[in-house]
Short mmCIF file of C-alpha atoms and ligand atoms in Angstrom, two decimals:
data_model
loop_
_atom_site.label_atom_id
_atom_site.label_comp_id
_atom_site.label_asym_id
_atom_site.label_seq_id
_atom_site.Cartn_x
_atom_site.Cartn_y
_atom_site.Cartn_z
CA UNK P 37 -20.63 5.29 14.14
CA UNK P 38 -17.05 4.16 14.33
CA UNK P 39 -15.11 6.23 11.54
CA UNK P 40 -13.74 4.05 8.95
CA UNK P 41 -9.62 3.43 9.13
CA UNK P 42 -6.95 3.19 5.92
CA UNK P 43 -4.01 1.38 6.55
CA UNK P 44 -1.51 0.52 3.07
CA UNK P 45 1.21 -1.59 3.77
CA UNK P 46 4.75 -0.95 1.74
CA UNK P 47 7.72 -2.04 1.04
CA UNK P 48 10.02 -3.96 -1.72
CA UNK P 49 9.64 -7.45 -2.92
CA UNK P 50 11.24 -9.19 0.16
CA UNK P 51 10.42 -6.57 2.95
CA UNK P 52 8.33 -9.25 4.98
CA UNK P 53 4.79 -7.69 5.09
CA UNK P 54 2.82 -10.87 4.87
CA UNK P 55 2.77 -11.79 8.15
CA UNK P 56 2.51 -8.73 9.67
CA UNK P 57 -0.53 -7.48 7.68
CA UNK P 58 -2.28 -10.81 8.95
CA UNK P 59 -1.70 -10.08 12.74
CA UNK P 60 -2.56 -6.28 12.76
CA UNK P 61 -6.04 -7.39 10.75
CA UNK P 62 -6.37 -9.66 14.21
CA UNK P 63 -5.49 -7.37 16.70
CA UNK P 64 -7.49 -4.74 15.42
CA UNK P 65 -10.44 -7.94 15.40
CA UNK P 66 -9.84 -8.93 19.05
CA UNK P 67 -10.66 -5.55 19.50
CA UNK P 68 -13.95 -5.16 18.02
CA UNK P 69 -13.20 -4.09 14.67
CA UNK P 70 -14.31 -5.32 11.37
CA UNK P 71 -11.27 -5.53 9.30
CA UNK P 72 -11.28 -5.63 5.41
CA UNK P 73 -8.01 -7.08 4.07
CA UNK P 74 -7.31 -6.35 0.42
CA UNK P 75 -4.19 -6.05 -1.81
CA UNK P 76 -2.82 -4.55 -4.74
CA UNK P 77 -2.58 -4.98 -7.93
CA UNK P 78 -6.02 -7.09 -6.84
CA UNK P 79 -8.71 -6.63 -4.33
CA UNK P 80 -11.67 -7.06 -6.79
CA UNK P 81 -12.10 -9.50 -9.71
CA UNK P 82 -11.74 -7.18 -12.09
CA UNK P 83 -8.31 -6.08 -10.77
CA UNK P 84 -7.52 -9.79 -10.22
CA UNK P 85 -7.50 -9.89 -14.06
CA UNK P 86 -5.51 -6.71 -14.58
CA UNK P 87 -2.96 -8.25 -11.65
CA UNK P 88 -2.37 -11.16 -13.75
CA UNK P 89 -1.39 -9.11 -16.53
CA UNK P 90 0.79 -6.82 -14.58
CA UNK P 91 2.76 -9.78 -13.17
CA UNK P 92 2.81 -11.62 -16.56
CA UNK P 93 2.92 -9.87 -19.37
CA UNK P 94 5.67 -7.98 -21.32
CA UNK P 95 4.07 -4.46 -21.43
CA UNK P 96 5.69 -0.82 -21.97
CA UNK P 97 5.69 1.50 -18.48
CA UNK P 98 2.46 3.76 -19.13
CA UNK P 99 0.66 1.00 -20.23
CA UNK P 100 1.86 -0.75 -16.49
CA UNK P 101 0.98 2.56 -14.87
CA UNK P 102 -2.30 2.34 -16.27
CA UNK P 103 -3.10 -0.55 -15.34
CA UNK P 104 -2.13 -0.48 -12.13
CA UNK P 105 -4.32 2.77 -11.67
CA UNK P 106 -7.52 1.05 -13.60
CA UNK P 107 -7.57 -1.42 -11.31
CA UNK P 108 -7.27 0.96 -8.19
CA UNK P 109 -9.81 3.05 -9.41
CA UNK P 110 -12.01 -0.57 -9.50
CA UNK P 111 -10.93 -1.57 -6.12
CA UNK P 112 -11.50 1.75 -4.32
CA UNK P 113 -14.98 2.15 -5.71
CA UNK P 114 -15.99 -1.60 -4.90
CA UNK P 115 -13.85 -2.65 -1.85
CA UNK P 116 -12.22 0.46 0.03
CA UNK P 117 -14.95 2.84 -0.55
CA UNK P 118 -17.57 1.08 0.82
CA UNK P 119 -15.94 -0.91 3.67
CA UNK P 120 -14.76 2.36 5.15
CA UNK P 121 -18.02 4.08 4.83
CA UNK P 122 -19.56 1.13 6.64
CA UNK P 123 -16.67 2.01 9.40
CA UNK P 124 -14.77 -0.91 8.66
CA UNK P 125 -10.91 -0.93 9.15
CA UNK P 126 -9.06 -1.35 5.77
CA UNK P 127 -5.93 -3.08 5.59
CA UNK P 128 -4.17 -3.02 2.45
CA UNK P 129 -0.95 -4.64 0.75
CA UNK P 130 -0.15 -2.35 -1.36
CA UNK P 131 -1.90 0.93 -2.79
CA UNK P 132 -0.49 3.95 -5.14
CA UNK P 133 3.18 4.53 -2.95
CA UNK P 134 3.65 0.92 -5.15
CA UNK P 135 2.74 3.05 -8.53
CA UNK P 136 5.93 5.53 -8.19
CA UNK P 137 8.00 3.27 -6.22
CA UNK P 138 7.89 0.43 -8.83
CA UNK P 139 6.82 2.23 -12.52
CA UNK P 140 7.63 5.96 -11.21
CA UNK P 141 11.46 5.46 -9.64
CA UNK P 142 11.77 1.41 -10.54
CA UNK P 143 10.66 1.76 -14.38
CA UNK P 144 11.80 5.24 -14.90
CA UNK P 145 8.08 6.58 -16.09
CA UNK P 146 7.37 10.51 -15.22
CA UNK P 147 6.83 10.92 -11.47
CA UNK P 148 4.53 14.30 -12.39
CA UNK P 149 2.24 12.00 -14.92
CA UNK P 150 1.96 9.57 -12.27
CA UNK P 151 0.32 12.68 -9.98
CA UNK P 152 -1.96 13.37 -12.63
CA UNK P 153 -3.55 9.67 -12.97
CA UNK P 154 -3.22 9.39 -9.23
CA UNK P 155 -5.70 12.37 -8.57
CA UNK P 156 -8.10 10.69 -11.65
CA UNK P 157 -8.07 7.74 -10.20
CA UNK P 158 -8.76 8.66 -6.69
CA UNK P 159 -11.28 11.51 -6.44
CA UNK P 160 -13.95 12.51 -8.10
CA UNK P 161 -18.12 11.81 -7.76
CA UNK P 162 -19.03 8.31 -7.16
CA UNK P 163 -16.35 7.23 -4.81
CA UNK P 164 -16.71 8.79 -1.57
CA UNK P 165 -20.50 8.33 -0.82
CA UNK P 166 -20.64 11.59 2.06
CA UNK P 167 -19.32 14.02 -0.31
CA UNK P 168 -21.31 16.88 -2.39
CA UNK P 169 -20.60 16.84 -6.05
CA UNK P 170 -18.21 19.61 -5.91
CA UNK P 171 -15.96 18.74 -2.70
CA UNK P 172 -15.49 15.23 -4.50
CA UNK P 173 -14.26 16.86 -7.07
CA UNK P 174 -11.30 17.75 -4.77
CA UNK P 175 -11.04 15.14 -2.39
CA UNK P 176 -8.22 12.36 -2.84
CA UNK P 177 -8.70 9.00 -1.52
CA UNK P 178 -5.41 8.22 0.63
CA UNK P 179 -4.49 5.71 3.39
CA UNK P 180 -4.53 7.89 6.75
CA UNK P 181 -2.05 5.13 7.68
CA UNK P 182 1.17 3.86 5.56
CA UNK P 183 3.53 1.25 7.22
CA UNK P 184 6.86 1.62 5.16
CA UNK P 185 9.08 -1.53 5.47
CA UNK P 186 12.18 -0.28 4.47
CA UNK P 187 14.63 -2.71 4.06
CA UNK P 188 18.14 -2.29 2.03
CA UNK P 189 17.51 -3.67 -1.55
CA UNK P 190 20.38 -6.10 -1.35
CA UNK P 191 19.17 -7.63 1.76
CA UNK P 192 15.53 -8.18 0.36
CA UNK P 193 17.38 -9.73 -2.46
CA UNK P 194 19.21 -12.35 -0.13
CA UNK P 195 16.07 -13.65 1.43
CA UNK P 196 13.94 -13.48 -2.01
CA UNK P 197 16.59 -15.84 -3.65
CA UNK P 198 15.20 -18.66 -2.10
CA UNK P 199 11.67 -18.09 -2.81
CA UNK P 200 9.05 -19.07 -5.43
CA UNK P 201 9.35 -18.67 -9.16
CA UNK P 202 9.76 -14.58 -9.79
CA UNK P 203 7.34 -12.68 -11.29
CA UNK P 204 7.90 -10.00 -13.86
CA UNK P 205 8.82 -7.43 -10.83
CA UNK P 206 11.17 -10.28 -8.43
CA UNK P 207 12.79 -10.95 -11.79
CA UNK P 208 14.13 -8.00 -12.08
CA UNK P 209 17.66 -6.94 -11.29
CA UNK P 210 19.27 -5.58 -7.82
CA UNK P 211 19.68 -1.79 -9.21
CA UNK P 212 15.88 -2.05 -10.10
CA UNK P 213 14.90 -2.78 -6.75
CA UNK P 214 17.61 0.18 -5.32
CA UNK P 215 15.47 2.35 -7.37
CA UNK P 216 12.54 1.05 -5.84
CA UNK P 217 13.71 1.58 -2.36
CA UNK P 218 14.51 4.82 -3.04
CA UNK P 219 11.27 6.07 -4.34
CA UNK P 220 9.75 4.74 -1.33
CA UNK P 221 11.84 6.67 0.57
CA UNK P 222 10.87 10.08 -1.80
CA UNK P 223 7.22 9.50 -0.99
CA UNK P 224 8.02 8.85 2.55
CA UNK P 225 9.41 12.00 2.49
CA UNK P 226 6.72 14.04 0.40
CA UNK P 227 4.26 12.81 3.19
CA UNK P 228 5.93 12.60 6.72
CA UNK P 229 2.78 13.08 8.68
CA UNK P 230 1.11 9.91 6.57
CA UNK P 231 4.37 7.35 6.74
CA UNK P 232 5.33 5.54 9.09
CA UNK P 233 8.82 4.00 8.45
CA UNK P 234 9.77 0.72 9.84
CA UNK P 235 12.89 -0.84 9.89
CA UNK P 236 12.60 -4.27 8.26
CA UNK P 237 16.49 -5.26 8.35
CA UNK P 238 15.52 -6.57 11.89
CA UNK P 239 13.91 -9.64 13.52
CA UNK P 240 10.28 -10.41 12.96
CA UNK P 241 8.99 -9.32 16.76
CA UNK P 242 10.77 -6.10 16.41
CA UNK P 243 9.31 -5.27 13.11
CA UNK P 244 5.78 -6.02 15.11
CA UNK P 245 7.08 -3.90 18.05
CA UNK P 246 7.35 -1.09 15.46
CA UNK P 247 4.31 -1.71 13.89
CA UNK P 248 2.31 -1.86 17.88
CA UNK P 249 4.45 1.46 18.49
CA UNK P 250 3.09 3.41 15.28
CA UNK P 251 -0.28 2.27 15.32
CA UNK P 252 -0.68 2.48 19.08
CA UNK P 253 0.43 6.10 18.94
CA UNK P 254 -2.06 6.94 16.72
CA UNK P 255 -4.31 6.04 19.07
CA UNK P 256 -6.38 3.56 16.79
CA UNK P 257 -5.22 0.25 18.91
CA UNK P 258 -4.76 -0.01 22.67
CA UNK P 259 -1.70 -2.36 23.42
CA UNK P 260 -0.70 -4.03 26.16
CA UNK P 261 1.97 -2.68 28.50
CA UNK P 262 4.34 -5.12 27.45
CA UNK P 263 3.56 -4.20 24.00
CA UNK P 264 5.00 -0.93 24.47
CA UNK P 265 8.67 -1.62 25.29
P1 LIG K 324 3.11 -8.23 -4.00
O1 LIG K 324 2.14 -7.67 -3.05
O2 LIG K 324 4.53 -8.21 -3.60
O3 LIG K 324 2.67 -9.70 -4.37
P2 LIG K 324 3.37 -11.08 -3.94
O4 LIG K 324 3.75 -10.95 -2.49
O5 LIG K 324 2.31 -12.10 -4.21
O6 LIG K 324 4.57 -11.21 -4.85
O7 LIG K 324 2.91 -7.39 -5.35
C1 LIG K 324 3.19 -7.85 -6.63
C2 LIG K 324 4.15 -6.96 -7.38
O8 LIG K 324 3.47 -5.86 -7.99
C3 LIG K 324 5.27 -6.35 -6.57
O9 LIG K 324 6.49 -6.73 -7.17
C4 LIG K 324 5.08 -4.86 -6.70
C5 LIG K 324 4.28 -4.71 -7.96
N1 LIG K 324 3.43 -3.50 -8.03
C6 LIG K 324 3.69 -2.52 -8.99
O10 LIG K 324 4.64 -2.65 -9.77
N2 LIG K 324 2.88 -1.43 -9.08
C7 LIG K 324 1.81 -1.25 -8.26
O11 LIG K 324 1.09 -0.23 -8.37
C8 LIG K 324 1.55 -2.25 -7.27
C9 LIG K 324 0.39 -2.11 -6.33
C10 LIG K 324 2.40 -3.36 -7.18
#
């Protein structure tokens, strides 16, 4: 059976993932895949609920760090879990690099505490279905695949300025999101083999040329030739 794929997509309010995450999901479909599209905070309607609360609601950092983890904890054993045992391709906006980018570096909250509820949340008995009782007690659920949109904070802030009403995170001031970048960039670093870091401060068909590039090098998507450039 085809073996089951992780993909998170990154990046700070403003990076320009949308899109993006919508066209890999379809080339990875014209190519025979079944895709599984989620996001975070979200993916099941549980964590739907705790998203809303997240977004909305005044709330002190660990009790945002829990949160966000509760609700990852929900969507990995409902949503990612399965889909990739099943083979399935998961595609996901958002996952933990989120957690100590936004309440780790963004919020200020312990970057070491945030390790500690990451491995809770994602190992254990019960959420990887191949796994002996004792190897899940070691094994961490991670994306084999993270697409880093790194973009510089005040140029994300230029194009968010005409968007929608801001949630409790786009509200937030230009140093916050500086932070932000930068603890992407300390996970990035913490992980090299896992990252892949595209460069957002450029037009939308070279961020997809990156994206075709990093993904095609894997060796999980054939491109076309002209693809490749
Ligand atoms: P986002 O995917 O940007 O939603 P939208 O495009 O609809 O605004 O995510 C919502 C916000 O949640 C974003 O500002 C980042 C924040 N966030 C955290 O603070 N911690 C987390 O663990 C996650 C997953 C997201």
């Amino acid at each position: 059976m085809t073996k089951g794929l992780f993909i998170s997509f990154e990046g700070i309010d403003g990076a320009g993932k949308s899109s993006h995450i919508e066209g890999l999901a379809q080339a990875f479909r014209e190519q025979g895949r079944v895709v599984t599209l989620t996001r975070e905070p979200g993916g099941t309607p549980l964590a739907e609920k705790l998203r809303a609360l997240m977004l909305h609601d005044a709330m002190d950092p660990l009790t945002e760090a829990l949160i966000a983890f509760a609700g990852r904890r929900d969507h990995l054993v409902q949503v990612i879990e399965p889909a990739l045992a099943r083979g399935e391709v998961v595609i996901s906006d958002r996952f933990t690099d989120a957690t100590f980018a936004y309440q780790g570096a963004g919020r200020g909250f312990d970057w070491d505490q945030l390790s500690i509820l990451e491995r809770m949340a994602q190992t254990g008995t019960g959420l990887h279905p191949d796994l002996k009782p004792d190897l899940a007690e070691i094994f961490m659920r991670e994306p084999d695949m993270t697409l880093w949109f790194d973009l510089p904070a005040e140029v994300a802030a230029e194009r968010l300025a005409t968007a929608r009403v801001p949630d409790r995170f786009e509200s937030q001031p230009g140093a916050f999101f500086a932070r932000v970048a930068q603890g992407y960039a300390r996970r990035a670093e913490a992980a090299p083999q896992r990252f892949a870091r595209i460069d957002a401060n450029t037009s939308r068909e070279a961020v997809w040329q990156q994206i075709t590039l990093a993904v095609g090098h894997k060796g999980w998507l054939r491109f076309p030739e002209g693809d490749k450039a």
